[in-house]
């Protein structure tokens, strides 16, 4: 197959939602269509019947939430689909922000009863900032929830999206009769049986056809006719270019749990979602069909297999072909590295691949060479933009609870921080280690993983910090900077890259510091990357 054909058949997307909107269940059902798994293990009220294929960390199984981004791939309709399943929990938002740098489009999952929730708003804002094409899937239609039109209004107002439905529900909850596919003009009848669900498509070219009344009852048929008339009157006509430009968002309805409406979503997605797109580097715009390979690390995951203590760097291929056993330039370290066993992901199985194409995610075994945001190329110096570190919200001192295991603790903390689970700061004054996280749940995850993966135990002490600010000064030898360092000595630390960070204990003290030292700039984002692409 030609190189350009390989690119054209790739679809790389992320699924984002508020926790419990059914994102992991939807991922499973998509894998089911691709034949990647035989039986889907739905995540049910924190007790997992089978254990979802995309949640492989023990803490995720216990809690029934996804806390790490997993990569899943499958073939469907001669397309190679790469899904990046992201954590919905807000404490892991930073992981999700980084993942969004590696996708070409997203599916936003919304719960029909709860509507648009806070976490969804934040994530969609990041997508809009980057003009990522968005498809909306309204889930759990087998339960009672909000009226379809009210929901679409809410999505437009709260998420600032311009939507158009490509499928429409016939009833909801107990009265759910089916889904009408507006584009394909057919009705999928709801049986409640997820196995038979796939084969219930009935073509209806004209809604006036009395066959519709026979299928769903005359009351439901009449309501559908009125609603579709409203839809065509109110909502803009679907236009693919507007969708690709991030200016129009198609909506699908269904129930992932019952595998209902998922095929319409998948078929619609394959028809319209973009193949790998160009990516902006600091130096230039890189096109996927360029001959030379380039890619960037958007995630590092330690101990994917607890038996082997392995560490994988996830690389998104941006251009060219990534080939096994070929030396590539690690731009930050300025040295060449070779990879003898690059992994591709197929559901929860990893397999070694000889070549990967733009849009693919490759897992590279890492002995500590990679950090998030690193670029690999065939030789050119490129720096891909848009993988930010935000100021954490919570700060704690980390203490070693077992003096005999200090080596294990240091190694564990080091690796987990490279993974981007949290940020590590070292105080200038006494060298004490401080961990900063976006959400409090991450401290539990760190403690759990240090104990179970590294055999190290730690305890925490609270530290009152309002914001961590990266310090940016033009002249390190100025009297003003020296005075700042002397006066604020006990509030200064370094991050993992050695950048100077100021811990402000309140909004007021930060304001006073900014006024007192006007030549020093304080950033809430580590300024080595700009957030906007």
GROMACS .gro file of C-alpha atoms in nm, residues 24 36 50 77 136 210 250 272 276 288 299 304 321 359 434 531:
model
   16
   24UNK     CA    1  -1.493   0.374   2.884
   36UNK     CA    2  -1.044  -0.627   1.893
   50UNK     CA    3  -1.495  -0.820   3.380
   77UNK     CA    4  -1.392  -0.093   0.733
  136UNK     CA    5  -2.083   1.483   2.019
  210UNK     CA    6  -4.676   0.418   0.674
  250UNK     CA    7  -2.235   1.681   1.444
  272UNK     CA    8  -1.620   1.245   0.821
  276UNK     CA    9  -0.371   1.280   1.027
  288UNK     CA   10   0.212   1.421   0.749
  299UNK     CA   11   0.293   1.053   2.753
  304UNK     CA   12   0.265  -0.113   3.224
  321UNK     CA   13   0.751   0.642   0.844
  359UNK     CA   14  -0.134   0.919   1.305
  434UNK     CA   15   0.753   1.899   4.722
  531UNK     CA   16  -0.031   2.650   2.533
   0.00000   0.00000   0.00000
